[in-house]
mmCIF file of C-alpha atoms in Angstrom:
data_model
loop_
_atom_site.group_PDB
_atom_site.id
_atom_site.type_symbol
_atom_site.label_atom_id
_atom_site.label_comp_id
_atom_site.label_asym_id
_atom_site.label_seq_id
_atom_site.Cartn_x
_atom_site.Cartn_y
_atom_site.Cartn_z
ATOM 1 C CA UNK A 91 56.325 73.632 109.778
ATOM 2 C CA UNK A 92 57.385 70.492 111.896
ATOM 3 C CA UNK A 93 59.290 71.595 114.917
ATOM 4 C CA UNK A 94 62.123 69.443 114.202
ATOM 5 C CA UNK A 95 62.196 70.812 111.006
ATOM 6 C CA UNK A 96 62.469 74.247 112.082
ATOM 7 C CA UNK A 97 65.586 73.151 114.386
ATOM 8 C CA UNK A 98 67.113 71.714 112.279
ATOM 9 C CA UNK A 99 67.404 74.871 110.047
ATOM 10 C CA UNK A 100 67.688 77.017 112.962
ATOM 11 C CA UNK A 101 70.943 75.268 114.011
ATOM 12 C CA UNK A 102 72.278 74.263 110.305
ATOM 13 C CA UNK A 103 74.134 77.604 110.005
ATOM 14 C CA UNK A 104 77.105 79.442 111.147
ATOM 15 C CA UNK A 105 74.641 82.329 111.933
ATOM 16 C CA UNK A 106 73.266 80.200 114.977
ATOM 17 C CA UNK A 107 76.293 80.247 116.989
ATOM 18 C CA UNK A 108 76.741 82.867 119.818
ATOM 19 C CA UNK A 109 78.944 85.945 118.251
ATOM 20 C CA UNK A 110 77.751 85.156 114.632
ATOM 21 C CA UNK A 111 76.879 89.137 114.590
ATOM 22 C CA UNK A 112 79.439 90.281 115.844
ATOM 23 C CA UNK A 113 81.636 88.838 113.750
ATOM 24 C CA UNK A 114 79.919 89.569 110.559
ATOM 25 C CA UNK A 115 80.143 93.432 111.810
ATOM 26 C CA UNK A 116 83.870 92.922 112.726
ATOM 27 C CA UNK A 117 84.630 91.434 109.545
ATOM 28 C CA UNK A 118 82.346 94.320 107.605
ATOM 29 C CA UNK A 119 84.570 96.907 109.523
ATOM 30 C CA UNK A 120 87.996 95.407 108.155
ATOM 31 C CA UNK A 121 86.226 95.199 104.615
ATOM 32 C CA UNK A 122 85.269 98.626 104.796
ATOM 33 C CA UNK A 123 88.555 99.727 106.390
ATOM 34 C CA UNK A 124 90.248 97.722 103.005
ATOM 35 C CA UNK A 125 88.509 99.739 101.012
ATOM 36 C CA UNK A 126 89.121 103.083 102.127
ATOM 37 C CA UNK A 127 92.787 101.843 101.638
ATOM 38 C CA UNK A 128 92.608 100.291 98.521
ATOM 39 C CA UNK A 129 93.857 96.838 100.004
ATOM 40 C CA UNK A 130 90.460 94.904 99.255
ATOM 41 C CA UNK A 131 91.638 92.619 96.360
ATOM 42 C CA UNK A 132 90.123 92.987 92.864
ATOM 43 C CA UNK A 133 89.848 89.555 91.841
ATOM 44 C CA UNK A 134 87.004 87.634 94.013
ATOM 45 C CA UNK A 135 87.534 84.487 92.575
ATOM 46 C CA UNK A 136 89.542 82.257 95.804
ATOM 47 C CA UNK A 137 89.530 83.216 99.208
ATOM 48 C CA UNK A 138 91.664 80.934 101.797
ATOM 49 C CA UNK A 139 90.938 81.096 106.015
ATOM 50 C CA UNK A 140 94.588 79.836 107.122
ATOM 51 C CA UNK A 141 93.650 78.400 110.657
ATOM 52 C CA UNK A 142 89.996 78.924 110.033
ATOM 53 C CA UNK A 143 89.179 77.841 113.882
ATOM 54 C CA UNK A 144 85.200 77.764 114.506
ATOM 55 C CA UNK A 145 84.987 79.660 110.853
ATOM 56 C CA UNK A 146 82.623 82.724 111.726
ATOM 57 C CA UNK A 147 85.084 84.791 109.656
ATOM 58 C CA UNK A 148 85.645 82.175 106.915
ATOM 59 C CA UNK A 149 82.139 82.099 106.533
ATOM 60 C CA UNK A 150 81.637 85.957 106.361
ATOM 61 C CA UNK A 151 84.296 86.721 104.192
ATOM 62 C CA UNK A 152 83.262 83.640 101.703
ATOM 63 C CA UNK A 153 80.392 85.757 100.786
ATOM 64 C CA UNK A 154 82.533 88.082 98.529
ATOM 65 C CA UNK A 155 84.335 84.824 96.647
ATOM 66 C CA UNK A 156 83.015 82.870 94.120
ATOM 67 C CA UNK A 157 85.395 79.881 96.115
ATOM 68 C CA UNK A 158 86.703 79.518 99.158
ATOM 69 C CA UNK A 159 88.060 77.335 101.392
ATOM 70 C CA UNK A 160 88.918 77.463 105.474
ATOM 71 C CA UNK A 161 91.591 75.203 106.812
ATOM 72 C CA UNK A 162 92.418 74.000 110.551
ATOM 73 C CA UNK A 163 94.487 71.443 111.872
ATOM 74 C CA UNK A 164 91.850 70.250 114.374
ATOM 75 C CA UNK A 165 89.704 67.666 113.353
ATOM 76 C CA UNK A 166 86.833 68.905 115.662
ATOM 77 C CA UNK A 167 86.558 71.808 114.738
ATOM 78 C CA UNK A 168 86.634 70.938 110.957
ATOM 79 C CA UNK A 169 83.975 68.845 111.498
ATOM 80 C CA UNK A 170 81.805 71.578 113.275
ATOM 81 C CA UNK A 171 82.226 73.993 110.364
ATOM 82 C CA UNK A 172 81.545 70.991 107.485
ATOM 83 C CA UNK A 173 78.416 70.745 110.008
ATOM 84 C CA UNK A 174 77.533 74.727 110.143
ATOM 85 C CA UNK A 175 78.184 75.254 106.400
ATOM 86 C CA UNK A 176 74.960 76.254 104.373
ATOM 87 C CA UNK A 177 76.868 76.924 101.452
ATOM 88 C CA UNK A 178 79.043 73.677 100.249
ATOM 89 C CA UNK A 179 79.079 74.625 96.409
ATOM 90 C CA UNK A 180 81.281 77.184 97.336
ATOM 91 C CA UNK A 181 82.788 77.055 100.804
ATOM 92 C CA UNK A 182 84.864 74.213 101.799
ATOM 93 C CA UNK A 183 86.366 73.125 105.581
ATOM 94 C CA UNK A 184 89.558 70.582 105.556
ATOM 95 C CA UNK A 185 91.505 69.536 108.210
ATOM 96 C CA UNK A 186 95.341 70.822 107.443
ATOM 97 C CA UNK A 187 98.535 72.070 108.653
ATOM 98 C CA UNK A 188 99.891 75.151 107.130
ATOM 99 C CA UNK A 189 103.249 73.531 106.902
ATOM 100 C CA UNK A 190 102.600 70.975 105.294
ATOM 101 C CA UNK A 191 99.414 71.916 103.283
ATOM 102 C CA UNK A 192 99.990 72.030 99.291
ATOM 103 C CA UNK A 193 97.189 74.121 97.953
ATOM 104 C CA UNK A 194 96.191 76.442 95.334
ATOM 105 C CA UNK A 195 97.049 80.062 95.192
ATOM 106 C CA UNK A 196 94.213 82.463 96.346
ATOM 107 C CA UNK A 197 93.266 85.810 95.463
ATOM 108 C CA UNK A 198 92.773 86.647 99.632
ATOM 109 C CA UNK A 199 93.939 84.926 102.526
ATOM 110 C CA UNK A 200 93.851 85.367 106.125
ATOM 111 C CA UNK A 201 95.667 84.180 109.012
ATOM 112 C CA UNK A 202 93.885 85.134 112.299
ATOM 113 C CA UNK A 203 95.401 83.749 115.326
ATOM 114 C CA UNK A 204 97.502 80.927 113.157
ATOM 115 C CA UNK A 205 99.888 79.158 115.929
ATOM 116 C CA UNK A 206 102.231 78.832 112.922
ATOM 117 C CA UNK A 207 103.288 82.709 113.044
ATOM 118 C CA UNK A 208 102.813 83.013 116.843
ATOM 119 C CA UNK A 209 106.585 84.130 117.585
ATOM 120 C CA UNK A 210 108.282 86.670 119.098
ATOM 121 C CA UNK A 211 111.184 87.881 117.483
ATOM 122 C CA UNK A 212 110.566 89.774 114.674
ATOM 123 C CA UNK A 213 113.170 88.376 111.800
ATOM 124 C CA UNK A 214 111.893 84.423 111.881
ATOM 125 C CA UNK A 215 108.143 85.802 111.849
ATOM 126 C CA UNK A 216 108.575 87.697 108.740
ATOM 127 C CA UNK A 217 110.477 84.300 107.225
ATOM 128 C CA UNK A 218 107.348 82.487 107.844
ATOM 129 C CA UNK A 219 105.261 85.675 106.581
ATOM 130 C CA UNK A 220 106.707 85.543 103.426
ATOM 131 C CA UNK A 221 106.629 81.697 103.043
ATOM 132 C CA UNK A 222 102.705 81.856 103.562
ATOM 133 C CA UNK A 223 102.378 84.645 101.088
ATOM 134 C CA UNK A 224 104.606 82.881 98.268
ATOM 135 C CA UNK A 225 103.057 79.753 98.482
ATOM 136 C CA UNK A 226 99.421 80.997 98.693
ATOM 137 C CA UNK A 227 98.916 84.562 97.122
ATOM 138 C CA UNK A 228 98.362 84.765 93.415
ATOM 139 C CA UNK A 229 99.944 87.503 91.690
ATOM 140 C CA UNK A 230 98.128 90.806 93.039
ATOM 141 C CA UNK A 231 96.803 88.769 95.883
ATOM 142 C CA UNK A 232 96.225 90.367 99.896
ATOM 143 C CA UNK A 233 97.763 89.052 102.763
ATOM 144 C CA UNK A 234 95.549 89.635 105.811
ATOM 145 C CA UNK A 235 97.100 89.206 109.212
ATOM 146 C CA UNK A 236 96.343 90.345 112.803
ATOM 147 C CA UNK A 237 98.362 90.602 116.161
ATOM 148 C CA UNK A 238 97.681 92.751 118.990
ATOM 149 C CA UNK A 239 99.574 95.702 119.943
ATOM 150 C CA UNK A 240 100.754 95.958 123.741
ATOM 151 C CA UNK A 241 103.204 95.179 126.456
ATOM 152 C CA UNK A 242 105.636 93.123 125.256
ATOM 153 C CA UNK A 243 104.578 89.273 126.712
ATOM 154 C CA UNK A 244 103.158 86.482 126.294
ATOM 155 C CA UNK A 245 99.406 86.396 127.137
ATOM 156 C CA UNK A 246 97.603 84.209 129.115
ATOM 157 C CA UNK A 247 96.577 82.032 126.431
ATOM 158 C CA UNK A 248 99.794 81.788 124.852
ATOM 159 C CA UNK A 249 99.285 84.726 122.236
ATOM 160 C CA UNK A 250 102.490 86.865 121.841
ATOM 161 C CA UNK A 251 101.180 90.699 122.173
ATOM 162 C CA UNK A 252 103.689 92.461 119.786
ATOM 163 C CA UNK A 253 105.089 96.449 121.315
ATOM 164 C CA UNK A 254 104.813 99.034 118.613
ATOM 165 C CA UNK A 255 108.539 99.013 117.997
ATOM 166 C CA UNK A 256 108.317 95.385 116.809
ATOM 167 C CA UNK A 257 105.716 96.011 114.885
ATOM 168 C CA UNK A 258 108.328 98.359 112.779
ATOM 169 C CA UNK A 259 110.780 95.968 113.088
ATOM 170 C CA UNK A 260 108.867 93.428 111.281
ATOM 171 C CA UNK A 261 107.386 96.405 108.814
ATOM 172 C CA UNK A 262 110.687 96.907 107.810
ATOM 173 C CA UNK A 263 112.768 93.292 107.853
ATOM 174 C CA UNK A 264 109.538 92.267 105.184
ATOM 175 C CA UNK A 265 110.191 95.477 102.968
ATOM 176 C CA UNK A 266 113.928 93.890 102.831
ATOM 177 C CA UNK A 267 113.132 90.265 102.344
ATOM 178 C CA UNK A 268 110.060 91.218 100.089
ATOM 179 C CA UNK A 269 111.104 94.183 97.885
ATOM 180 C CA UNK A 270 108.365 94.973 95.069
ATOM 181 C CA UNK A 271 105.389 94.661 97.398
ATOM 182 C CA UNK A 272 103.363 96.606 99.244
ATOM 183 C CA UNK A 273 103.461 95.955 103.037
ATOM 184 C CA UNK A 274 101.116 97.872 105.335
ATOM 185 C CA UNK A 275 100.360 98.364 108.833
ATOM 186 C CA UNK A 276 97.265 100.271 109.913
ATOM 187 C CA UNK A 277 94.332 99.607 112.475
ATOM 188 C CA UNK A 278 90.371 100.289 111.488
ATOM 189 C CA UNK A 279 90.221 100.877 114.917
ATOM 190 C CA UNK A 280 92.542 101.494 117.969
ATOM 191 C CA UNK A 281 92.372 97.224 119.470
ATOM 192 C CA UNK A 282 93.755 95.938 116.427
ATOM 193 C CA UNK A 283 96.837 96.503 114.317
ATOM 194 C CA UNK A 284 96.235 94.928 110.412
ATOM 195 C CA UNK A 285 99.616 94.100 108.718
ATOM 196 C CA UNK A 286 98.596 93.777 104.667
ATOM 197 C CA UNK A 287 101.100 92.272 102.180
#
């Protein structure tokens, strides 16, 4: 095989960037984690990466949707993971806002890190929450956030670490904005706290 061939194949995929495995392991361990719960949706027909960043995760979890599509409001980044993708017929990178982005409703979305529910306060953060969930979930459709549980602050990066007590907070102030679904907070492992809605 041609040696520029071979590099070119070599570096044509998401699984060529540094952390590619552990990410796909991460990932595995929330799927398996949603199973044990019964959270992992049934339909696998749309999956959408809200803030899909350098999509590692968007990639790994478009393997169990038949479409799916990652969205970020940086350009550059957009245009790294329309570079990366190996799989265009059913995985697709645009460059959006989640506030003003109009799209389908999906069967699965995640919001990882998504500056748009990076706040404090409990009460406004479950607002926003529920806004993401009734403009993108279809009927039956999972909800899959992170934040990290800790000290109350702000970190160095300008991540709000959430204390335990408002994690509840929020639990509860979405159970009362939100009544009829099923809101869940658990952790596959001790670092990270999963709310599912």
């Amino acid at each position: 095989m041609d040696k520029r061939v071979f590099y070119e194949k070599k570096y044509g995929s998401f699984s060529s960037l540094p952390g590619f495995y552990q990410e796909r392991e991460y990932c595995g361990r929330i799927i398996k984690w949603m199973k044990r719960k019964n959270f992992w949706p049934e339909n696998k027909d749309s999956y959408l990466d809200a803030g899909c960043g350098f999509g590692l995760k968007t990639y790994v979890f478009s393997e169990y949707f038949k479409l799916s599509q990652g969205i970020d409001f940086s350009e550059r980044v957009v245009d790294i993971c329309r570079l990366l993708n190996d799989r265009p017929e059913h995985l697709d990178f645009e460059v959006h806002d989640i506030e003003s982005f109009s799209g389908q409703s999906y069967d699965f979305v995640t919001a990882f890190g998504l500056s748009h529910l990076n706040l404090e306060d409990p009460e406004p953060l479950s607002f926003r929450i529920k806004e993401i969930a009734t403009r993108f979930l279809n009927r039956n459709g999972v909800l899959l956030m992170t934040t990290r549980k800790g000290p109350a602050n702000t970190r160095d990066t300008g991540w709000y670490n959430h204390t335990g007590e408002q994690i509840i907070k929020l639990k509860k102030h979405l159970i009362k904005i939100f009544p009829g679904y099923s809101i869940y907070i658990g952790a596959p492992d001790e670092k990270l706290t999963y709310l599912f809605s």
